[in-house]
PDB file of C-alpha atoms in Angstrom:
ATOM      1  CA  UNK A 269      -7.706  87.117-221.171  1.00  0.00           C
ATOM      2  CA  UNK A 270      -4.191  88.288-219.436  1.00  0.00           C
ATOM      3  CA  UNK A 271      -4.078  89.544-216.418  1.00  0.00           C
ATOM      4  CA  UNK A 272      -2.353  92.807-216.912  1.00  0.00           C
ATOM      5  CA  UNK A 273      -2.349  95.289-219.750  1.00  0.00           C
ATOM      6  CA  UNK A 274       0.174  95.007-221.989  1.00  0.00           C
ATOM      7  CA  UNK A 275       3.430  96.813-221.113  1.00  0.00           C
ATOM      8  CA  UNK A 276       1.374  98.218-217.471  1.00  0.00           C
ATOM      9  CA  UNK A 277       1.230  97.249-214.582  1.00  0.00           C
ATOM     10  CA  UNK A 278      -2.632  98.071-214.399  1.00  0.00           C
ATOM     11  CA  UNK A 279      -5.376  95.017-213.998  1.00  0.00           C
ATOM     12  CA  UNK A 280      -8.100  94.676-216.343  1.00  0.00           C
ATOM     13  CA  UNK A 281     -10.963  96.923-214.185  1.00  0.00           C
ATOM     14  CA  UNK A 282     -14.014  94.449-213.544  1.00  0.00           C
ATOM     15  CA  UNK A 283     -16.141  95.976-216.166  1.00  0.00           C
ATOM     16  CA  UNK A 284     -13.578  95.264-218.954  1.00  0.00           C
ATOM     17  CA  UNK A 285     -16.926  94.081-220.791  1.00  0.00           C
ATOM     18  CA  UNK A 286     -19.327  96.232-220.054  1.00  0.00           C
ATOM     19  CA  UNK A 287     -21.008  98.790-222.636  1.00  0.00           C
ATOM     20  CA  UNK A 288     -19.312 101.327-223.490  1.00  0.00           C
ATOM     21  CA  UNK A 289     -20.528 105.111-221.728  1.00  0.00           C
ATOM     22  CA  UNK A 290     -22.118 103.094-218.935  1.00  0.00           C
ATOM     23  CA  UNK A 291     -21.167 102.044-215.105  1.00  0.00           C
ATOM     24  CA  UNK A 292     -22.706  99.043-214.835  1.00  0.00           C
ATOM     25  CA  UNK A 293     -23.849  95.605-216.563  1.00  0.00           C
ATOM     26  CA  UNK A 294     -27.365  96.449-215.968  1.00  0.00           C
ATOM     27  CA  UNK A 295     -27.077 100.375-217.152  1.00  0.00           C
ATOM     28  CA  UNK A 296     -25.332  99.151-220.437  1.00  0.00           C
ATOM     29  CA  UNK A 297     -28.456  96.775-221.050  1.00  0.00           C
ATOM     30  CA  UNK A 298     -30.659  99.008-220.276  1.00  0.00           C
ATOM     31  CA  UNK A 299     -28.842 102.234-222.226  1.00  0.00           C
ATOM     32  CA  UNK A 300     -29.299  99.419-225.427  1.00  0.00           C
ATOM     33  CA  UNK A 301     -32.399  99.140-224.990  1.00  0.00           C
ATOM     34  CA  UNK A 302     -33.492 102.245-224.646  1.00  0.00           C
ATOM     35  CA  UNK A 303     -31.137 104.158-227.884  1.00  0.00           C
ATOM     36  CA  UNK A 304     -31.968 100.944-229.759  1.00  0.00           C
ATOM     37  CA  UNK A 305     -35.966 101.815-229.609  1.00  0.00           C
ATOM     38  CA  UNK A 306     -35.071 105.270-229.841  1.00  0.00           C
ATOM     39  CA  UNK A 307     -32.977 104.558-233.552  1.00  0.00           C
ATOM     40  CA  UNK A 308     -35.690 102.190-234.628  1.00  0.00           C
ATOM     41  CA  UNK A 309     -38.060 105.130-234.127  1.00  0.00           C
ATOM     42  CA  UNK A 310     -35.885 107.144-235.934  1.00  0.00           C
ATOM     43  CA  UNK A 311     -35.624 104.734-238.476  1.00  0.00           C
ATOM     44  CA  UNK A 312     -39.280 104.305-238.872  1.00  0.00           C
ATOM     45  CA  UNK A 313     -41.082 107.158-237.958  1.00  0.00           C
ATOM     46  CA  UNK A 314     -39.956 108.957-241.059  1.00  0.00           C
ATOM     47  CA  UNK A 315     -41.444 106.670-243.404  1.00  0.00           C
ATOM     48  CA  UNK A 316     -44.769 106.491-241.079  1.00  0.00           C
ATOM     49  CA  UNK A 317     -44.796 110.374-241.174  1.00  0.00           C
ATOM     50  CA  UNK A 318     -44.729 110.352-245.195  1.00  0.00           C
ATOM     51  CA  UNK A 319     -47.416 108.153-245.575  1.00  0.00           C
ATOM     52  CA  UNK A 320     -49.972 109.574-243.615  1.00  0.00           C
ATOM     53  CA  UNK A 321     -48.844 112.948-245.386  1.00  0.00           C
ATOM     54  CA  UNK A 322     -49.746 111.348-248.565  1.00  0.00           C
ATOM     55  CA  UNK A 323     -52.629 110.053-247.037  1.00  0.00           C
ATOM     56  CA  UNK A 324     -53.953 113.466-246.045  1.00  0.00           C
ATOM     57  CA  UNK A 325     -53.490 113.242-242.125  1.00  0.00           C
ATOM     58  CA  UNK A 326     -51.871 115.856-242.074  1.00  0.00           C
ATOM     59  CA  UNK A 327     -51.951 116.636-238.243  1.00  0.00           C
ATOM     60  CA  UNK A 328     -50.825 112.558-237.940  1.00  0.00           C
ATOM     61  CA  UNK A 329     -48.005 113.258-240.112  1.00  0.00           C
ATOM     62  CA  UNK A 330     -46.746 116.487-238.639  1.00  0.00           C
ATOM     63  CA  UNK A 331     -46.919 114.893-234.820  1.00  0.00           C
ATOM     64  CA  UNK A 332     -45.151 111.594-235.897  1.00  0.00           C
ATOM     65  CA  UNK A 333     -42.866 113.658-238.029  1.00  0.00           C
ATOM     66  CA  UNK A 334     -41.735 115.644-235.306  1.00  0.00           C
ATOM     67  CA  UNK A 335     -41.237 112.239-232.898  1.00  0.00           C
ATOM     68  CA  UNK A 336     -38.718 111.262-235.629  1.00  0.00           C
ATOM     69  CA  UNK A 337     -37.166 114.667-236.108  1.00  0.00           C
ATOM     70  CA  UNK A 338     -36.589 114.655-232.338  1.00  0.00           C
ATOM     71  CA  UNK A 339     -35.344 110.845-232.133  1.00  0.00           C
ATOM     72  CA  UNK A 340     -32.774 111.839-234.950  1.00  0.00           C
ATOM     73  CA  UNK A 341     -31.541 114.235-232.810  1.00  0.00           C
ATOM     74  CA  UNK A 342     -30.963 111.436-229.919  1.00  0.00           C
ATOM     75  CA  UNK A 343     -29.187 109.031-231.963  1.00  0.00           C
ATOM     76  CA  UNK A 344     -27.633 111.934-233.396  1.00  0.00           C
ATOM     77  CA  UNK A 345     -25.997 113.002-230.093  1.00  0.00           C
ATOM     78  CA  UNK A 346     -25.471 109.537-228.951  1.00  0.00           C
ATOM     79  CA  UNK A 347     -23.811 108.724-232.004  1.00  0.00           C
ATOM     80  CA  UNK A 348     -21.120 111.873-231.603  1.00  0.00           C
ATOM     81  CA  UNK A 349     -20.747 111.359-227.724  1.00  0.00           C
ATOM     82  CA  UNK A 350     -19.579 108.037-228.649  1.00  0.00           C
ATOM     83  CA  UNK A 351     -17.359 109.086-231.655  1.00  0.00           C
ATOM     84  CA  UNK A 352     -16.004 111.749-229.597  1.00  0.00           C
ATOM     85  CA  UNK A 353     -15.075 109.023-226.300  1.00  0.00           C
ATOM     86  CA  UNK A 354     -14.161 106.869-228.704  1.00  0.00           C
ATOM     87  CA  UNK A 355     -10.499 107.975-228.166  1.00  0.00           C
ATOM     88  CA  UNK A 356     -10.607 109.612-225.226  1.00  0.00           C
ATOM     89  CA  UNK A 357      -8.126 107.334-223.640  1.00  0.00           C
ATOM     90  CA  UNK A 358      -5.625 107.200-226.464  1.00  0.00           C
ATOM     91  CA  UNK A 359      -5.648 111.246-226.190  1.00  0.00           C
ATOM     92  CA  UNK A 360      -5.014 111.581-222.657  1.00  0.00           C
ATOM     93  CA  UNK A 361      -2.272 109.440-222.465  1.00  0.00           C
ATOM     94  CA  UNK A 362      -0.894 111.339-225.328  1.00  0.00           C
ATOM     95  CA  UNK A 363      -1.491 114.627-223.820  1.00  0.00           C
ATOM     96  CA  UNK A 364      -0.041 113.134-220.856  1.00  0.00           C
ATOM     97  CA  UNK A 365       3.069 111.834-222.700  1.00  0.00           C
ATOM     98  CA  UNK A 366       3.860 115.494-223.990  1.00  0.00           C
ATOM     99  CA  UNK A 367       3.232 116.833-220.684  1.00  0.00           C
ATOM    100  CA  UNK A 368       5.592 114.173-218.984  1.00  0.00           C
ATOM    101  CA  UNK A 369       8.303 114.946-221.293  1.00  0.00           C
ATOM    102  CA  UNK A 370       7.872 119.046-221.111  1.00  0.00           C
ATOM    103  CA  UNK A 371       8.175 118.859-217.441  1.00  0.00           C
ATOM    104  CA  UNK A 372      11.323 116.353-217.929  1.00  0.00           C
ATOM    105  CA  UNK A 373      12.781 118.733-219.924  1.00  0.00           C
ATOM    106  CA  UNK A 374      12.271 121.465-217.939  1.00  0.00           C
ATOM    107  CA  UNK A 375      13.831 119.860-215.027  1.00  0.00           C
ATOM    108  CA  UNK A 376      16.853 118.740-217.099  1.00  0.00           C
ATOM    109  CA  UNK A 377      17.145 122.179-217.979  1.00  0.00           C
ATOM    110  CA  UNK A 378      16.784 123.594-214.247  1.00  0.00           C
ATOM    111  CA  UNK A 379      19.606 120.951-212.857  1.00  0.00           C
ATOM    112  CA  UNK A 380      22.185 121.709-215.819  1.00  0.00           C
ATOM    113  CA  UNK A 381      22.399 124.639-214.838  1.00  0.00           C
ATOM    114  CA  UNK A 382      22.145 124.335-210.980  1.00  0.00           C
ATOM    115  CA  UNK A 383      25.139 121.686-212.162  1.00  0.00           C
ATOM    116  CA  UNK A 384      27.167 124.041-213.880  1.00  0.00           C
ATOM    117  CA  UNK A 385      27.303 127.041-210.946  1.00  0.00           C
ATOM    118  CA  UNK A 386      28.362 124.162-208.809  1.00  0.00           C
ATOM    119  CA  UNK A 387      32.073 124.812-208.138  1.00  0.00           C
ATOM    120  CA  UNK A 388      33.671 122.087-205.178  1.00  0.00           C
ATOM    121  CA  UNK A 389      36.667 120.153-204.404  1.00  0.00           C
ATOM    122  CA  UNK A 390      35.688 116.725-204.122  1.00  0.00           C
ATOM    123  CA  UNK A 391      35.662 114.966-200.826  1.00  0.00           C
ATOM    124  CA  UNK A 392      34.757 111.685-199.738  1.00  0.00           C
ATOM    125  CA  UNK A 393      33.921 110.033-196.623  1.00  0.00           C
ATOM    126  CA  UNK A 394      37.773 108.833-195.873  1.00  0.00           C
ATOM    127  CA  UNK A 395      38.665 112.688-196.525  1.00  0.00           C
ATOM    128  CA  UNK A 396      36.298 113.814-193.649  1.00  0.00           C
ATOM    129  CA  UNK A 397      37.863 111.069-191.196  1.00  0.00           C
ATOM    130  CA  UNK A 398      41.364 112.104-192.468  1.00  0.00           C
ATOM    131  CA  UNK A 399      40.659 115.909-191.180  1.00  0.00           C
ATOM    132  CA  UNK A 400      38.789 114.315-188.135  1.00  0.00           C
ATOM    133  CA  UNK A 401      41.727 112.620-187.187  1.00  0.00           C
ATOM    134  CA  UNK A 402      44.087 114.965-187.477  1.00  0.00           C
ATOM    135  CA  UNK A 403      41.862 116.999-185.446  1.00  0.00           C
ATOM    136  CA  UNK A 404      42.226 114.618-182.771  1.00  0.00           C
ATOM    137  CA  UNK A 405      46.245 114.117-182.522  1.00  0.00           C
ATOM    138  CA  UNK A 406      46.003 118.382-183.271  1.00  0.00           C
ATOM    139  CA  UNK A 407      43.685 118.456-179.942  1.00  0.00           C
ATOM    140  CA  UNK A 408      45.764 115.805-177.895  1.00  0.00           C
ATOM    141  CA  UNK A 409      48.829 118.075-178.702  1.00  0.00           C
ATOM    142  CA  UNK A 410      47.242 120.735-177.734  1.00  0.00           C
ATOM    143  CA  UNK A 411      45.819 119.718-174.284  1.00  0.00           C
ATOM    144  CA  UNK A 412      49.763 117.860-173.848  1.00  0.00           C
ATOM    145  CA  UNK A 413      51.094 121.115-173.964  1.00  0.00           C
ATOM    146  CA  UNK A 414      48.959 123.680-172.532  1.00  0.00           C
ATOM    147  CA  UNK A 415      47.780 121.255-169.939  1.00  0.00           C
ATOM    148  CA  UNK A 416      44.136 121.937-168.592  1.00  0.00           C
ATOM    149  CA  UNK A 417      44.428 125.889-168.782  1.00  0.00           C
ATOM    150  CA  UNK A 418      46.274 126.315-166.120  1.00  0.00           C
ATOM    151  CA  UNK A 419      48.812 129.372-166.650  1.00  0.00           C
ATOM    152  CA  UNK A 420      51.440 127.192-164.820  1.00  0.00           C
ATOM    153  CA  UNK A 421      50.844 124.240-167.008  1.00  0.00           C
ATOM    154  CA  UNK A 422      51.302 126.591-170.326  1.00  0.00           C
ATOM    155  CA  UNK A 423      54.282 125.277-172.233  1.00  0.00           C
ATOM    156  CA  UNK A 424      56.831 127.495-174.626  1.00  0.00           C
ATOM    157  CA  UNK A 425      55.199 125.840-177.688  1.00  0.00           C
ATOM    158  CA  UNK A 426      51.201 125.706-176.396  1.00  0.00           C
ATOM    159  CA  UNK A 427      50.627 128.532-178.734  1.00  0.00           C
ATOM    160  CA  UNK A 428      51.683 127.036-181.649  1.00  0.00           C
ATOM    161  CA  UNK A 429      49.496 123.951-180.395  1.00  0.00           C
ATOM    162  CA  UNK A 430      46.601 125.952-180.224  1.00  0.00           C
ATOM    163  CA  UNK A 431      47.205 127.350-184.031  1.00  0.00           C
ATOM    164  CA  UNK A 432      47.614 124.060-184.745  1.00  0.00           C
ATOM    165  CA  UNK A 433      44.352 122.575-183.559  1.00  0.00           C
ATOM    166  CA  UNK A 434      42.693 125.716-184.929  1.00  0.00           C
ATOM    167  CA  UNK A 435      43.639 125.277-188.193  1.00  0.00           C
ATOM    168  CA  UNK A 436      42.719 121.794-188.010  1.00  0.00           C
ATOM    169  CA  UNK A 437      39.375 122.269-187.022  1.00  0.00           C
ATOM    170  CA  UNK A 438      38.619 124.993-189.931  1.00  0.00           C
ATOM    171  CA  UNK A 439      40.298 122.359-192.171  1.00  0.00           C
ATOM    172  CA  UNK A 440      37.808 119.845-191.035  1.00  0.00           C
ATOM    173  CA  UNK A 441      34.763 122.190-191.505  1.00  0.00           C
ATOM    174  CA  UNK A 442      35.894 122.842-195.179  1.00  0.00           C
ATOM    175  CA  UNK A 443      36.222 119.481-195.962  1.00  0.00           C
ATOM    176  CA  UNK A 444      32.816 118.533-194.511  1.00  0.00           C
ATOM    177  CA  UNK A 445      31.122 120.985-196.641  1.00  0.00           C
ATOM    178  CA  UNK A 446      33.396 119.499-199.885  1.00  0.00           C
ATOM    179  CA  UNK A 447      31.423 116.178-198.973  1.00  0.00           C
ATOM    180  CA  UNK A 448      27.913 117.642-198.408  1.00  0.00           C
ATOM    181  CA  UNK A 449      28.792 119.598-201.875  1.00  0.00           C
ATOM    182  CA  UNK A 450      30.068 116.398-203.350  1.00  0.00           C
ATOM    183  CA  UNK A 451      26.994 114.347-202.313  1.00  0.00           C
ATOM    184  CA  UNK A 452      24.526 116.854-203.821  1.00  0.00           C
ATOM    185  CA  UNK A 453      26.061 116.964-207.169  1.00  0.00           C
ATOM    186  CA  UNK A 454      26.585 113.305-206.973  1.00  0.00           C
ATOM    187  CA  UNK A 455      22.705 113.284-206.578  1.00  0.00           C
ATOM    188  CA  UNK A 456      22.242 116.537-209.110  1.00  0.00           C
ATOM    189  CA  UNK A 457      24.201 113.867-211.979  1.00  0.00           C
ATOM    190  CA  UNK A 458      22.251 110.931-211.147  1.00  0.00           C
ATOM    191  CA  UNK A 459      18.750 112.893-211.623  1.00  0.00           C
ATOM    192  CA  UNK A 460      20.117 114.511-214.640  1.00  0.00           C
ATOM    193  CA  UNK A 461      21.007 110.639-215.935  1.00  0.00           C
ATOM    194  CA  UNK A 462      17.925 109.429-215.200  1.00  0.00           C
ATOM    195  CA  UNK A 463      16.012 112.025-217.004  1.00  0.00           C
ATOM    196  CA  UNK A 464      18.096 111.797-220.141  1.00  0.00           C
ATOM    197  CA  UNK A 465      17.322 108.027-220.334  1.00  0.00           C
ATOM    198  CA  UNK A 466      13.287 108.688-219.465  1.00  0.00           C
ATOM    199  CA  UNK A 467      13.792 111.036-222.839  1.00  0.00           C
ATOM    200  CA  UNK A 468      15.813 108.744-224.675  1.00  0.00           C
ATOM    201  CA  UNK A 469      13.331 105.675-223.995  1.00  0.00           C
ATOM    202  CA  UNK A 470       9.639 107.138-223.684  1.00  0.00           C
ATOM    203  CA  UNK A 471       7.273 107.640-226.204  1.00  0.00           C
ATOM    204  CA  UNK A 472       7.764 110.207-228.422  1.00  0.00           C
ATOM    205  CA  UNK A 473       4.611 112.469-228.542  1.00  0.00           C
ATOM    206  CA  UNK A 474       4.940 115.223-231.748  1.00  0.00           C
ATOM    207  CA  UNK A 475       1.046 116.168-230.638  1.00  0.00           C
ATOM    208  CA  UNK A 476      -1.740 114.546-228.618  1.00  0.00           C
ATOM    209  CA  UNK A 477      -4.104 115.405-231.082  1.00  0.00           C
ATOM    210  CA  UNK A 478      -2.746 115.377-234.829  1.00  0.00           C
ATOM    211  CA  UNK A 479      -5.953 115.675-236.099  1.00  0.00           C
ATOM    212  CA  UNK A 480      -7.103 118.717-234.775  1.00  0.00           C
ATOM    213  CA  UNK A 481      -3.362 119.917-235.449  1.00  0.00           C
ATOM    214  CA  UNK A 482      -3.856 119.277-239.124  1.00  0.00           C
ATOM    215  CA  UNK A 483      -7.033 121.008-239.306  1.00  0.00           C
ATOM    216  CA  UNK A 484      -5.872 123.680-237.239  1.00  0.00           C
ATOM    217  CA  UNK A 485      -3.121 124.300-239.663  1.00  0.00           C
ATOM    218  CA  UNK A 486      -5.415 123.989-242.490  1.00  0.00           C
ATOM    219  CA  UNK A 487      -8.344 126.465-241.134  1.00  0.00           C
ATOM    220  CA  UNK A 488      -6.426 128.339-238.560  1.00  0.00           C
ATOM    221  CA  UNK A 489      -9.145 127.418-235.886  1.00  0.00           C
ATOM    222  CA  UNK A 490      -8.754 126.099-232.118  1.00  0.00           C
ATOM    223  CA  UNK A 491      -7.666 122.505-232.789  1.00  0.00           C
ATOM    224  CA  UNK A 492      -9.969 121.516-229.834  1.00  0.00           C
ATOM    225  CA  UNK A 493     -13.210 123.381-231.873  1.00  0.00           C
ATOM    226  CA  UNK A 494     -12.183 122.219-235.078  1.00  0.00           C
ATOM    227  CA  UNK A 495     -11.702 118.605-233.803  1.00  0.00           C
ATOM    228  CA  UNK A 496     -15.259 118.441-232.213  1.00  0.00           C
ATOM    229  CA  UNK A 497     -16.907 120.018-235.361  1.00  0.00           C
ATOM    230  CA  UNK A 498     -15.444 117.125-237.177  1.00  0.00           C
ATOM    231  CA  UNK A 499     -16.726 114.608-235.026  1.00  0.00           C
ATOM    232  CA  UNK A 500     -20.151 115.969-235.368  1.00  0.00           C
ATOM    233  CA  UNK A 501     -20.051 116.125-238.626  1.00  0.00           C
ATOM    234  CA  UNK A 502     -19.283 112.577-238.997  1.00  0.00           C
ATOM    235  CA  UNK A 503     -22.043 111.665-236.731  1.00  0.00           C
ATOM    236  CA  UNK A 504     -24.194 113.566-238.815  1.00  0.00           C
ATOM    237  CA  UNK A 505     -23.536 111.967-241.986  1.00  0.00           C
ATOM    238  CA  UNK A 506     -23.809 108.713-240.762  1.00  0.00           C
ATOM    239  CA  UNK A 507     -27.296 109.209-239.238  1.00  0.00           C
ATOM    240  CA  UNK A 508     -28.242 111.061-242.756  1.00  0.00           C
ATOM    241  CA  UNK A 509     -27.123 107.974-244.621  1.00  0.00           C
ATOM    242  CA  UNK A 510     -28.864 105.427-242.740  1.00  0.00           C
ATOM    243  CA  UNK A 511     -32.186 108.033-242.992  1.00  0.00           C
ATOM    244  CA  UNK A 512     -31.359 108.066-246.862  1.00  0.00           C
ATOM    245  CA  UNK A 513     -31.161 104.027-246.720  1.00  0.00           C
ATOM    246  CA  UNK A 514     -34.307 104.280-245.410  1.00  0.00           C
TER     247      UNK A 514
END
C-alpha cells in the first residue's frame, strides 16, 4: 500500500481498513455483528410470521411480524445512511473545488481592478539612491554656503542652495512613494498570475452534485431534497427485493 494518496500530500489515516461508519476496529466488528443479526431477522422473521399466520397463531404471528417490520426498518436506514456516505467525500471536495475557484475568481476580479486605478511612475531601488544622493551633494551645498546659520556665514547664493536642497528632498519623497507604488503592483501582478494559473490548472467543477442538479432541473425541487429522496428510494428497493427473494 503507498504511503501517500495519490496526487496529496495526505497519509493513509490508521484506520484505512476499518468498517466503514465506525471509529474503531472493534466498533466496526461489533456494528457487523449486530446489523448482520438484525438483516437475518429481517430476512427471516417474515417467513416465521406467515407461517404461524397460516397456522392460526395469530397473536405469534402479529408479534414476530412486527419484530420483522421493525428490523426492516433498521436495515432499511442502515442501508440509506450508507448509500448516502457513500460519497460523501467525493462531494465535499467537489463542493470545495467550486468554492475554491468562486473565491479565486472573486479575488481576480477585486485585484484587476485595484490594478487598473493604479496610476505610478515606476521606480526602482537605484532611483531612490539616485534622489538620495543628490540629496546629499544638494545638502553639502547647502551647509557650504550658508555655513551653520550664522547670518555672517550666509553667502550671495545660500538661497538658491536652500531651493536647491528643498527641491531635492520633495524629489526624493516622490520617488520613494513611486517605489512603494511600484512594489505593490509588482505584488498586485504576481497574485493576479498566480490565480490565473490556479484557474487554468485546477479541477474544473461544473457542480458538486450533478445528480441532484439533474433532478432538480427535471422536478424543479431543492437538489439537496431531491438527492436524499433518491437515495432512500434506492435503499428501499433494495431491501424490498431481497424481502421479495425471500
Amino acid at each position: 500500500m503507498p504511503r501517500d494518496y495519490p496526487g496529496s500530500r495526505e497519509r493513509y489515516p490508521r484506520d484505512a481498513l476499518r468498517f466503514k461508519g465506525s471509529d474503531t476496529l472493534v466498533d466496526g466488528g461489533i456494528s457487523a455483528a449486530v446489523f448482520g443479526a438484525i438483516a437475518l431477522c429481517a430476512f427471516l422473521l417474515h417467513g416465521v410470521a406467515v407461517r404461524l399466520g397460516l397456522e392460526r397463531h395469530r397473536l405469534g404471528a402479529a408479534v414476530i411480524g412486527a419484530i420483522a417490520v421493525a428490523a426492516l426498518f433498521v436495515t432499511f436506514t442502515n442501508s440509506l445512511g450508507a448509500i448516502a456516505s457513500r460519497g460523501d467525500s467525493t462531494l465535499a471536495e467537489r463542493a470545495k473545488a467550486v468554492d475554491t475557484r468562486k473565491d479565486d475568481r472573486a479575488e481576480l476580479a477585486r485585484l484587476t481592478v485595484e490594478r487598473a486605478a493604479m496610476t505610478l511612475t515606476p521606480a526602482t531601488a537605484e532611483t531612490v539612491a539616485a534622489a538620495r544622493a543628490t540629496v546629499n551633494a544638494a545638502e553639502r551645498a547647502q551647509k557650504a554656503e550658508c555655513g551653520n546659520g550664522d547670518p555672517k556665514q550666509r553667502g550671495n547664493n545660500c538661497r538658491a542652495r536652500e531651493t536647491t536642497e528643498a527641491s531635492a528632498r520633495a524629489t526624493l519623497a516622490t520617488v520613494i512613494a513611486n517605489k512603494a507604488a511600484t512594489d505593490s503592483a509588482a505584488t498586485i501582478d504576481a497574485d493576479i498570475r498566480a490565480i490565473r494559473k490556479r484557474l487554468e490548472t485546477g479541477t474544473a467543477v461544473a457542480n458538486p452534485n450533478p445528480l441532484g442538479a439533474a433532478l432538480e432541473a427535471m422536478l424543479g425541487a431543492g437538489a439537496a431534497a431531491l438527492t436524499a429522496w433518491q437515495q432512500a428510494i434506492v435503499a428501499a428497493v433494495f431491501e424490498l427485493c431481497l424481502v421479495a427473494v425471500m
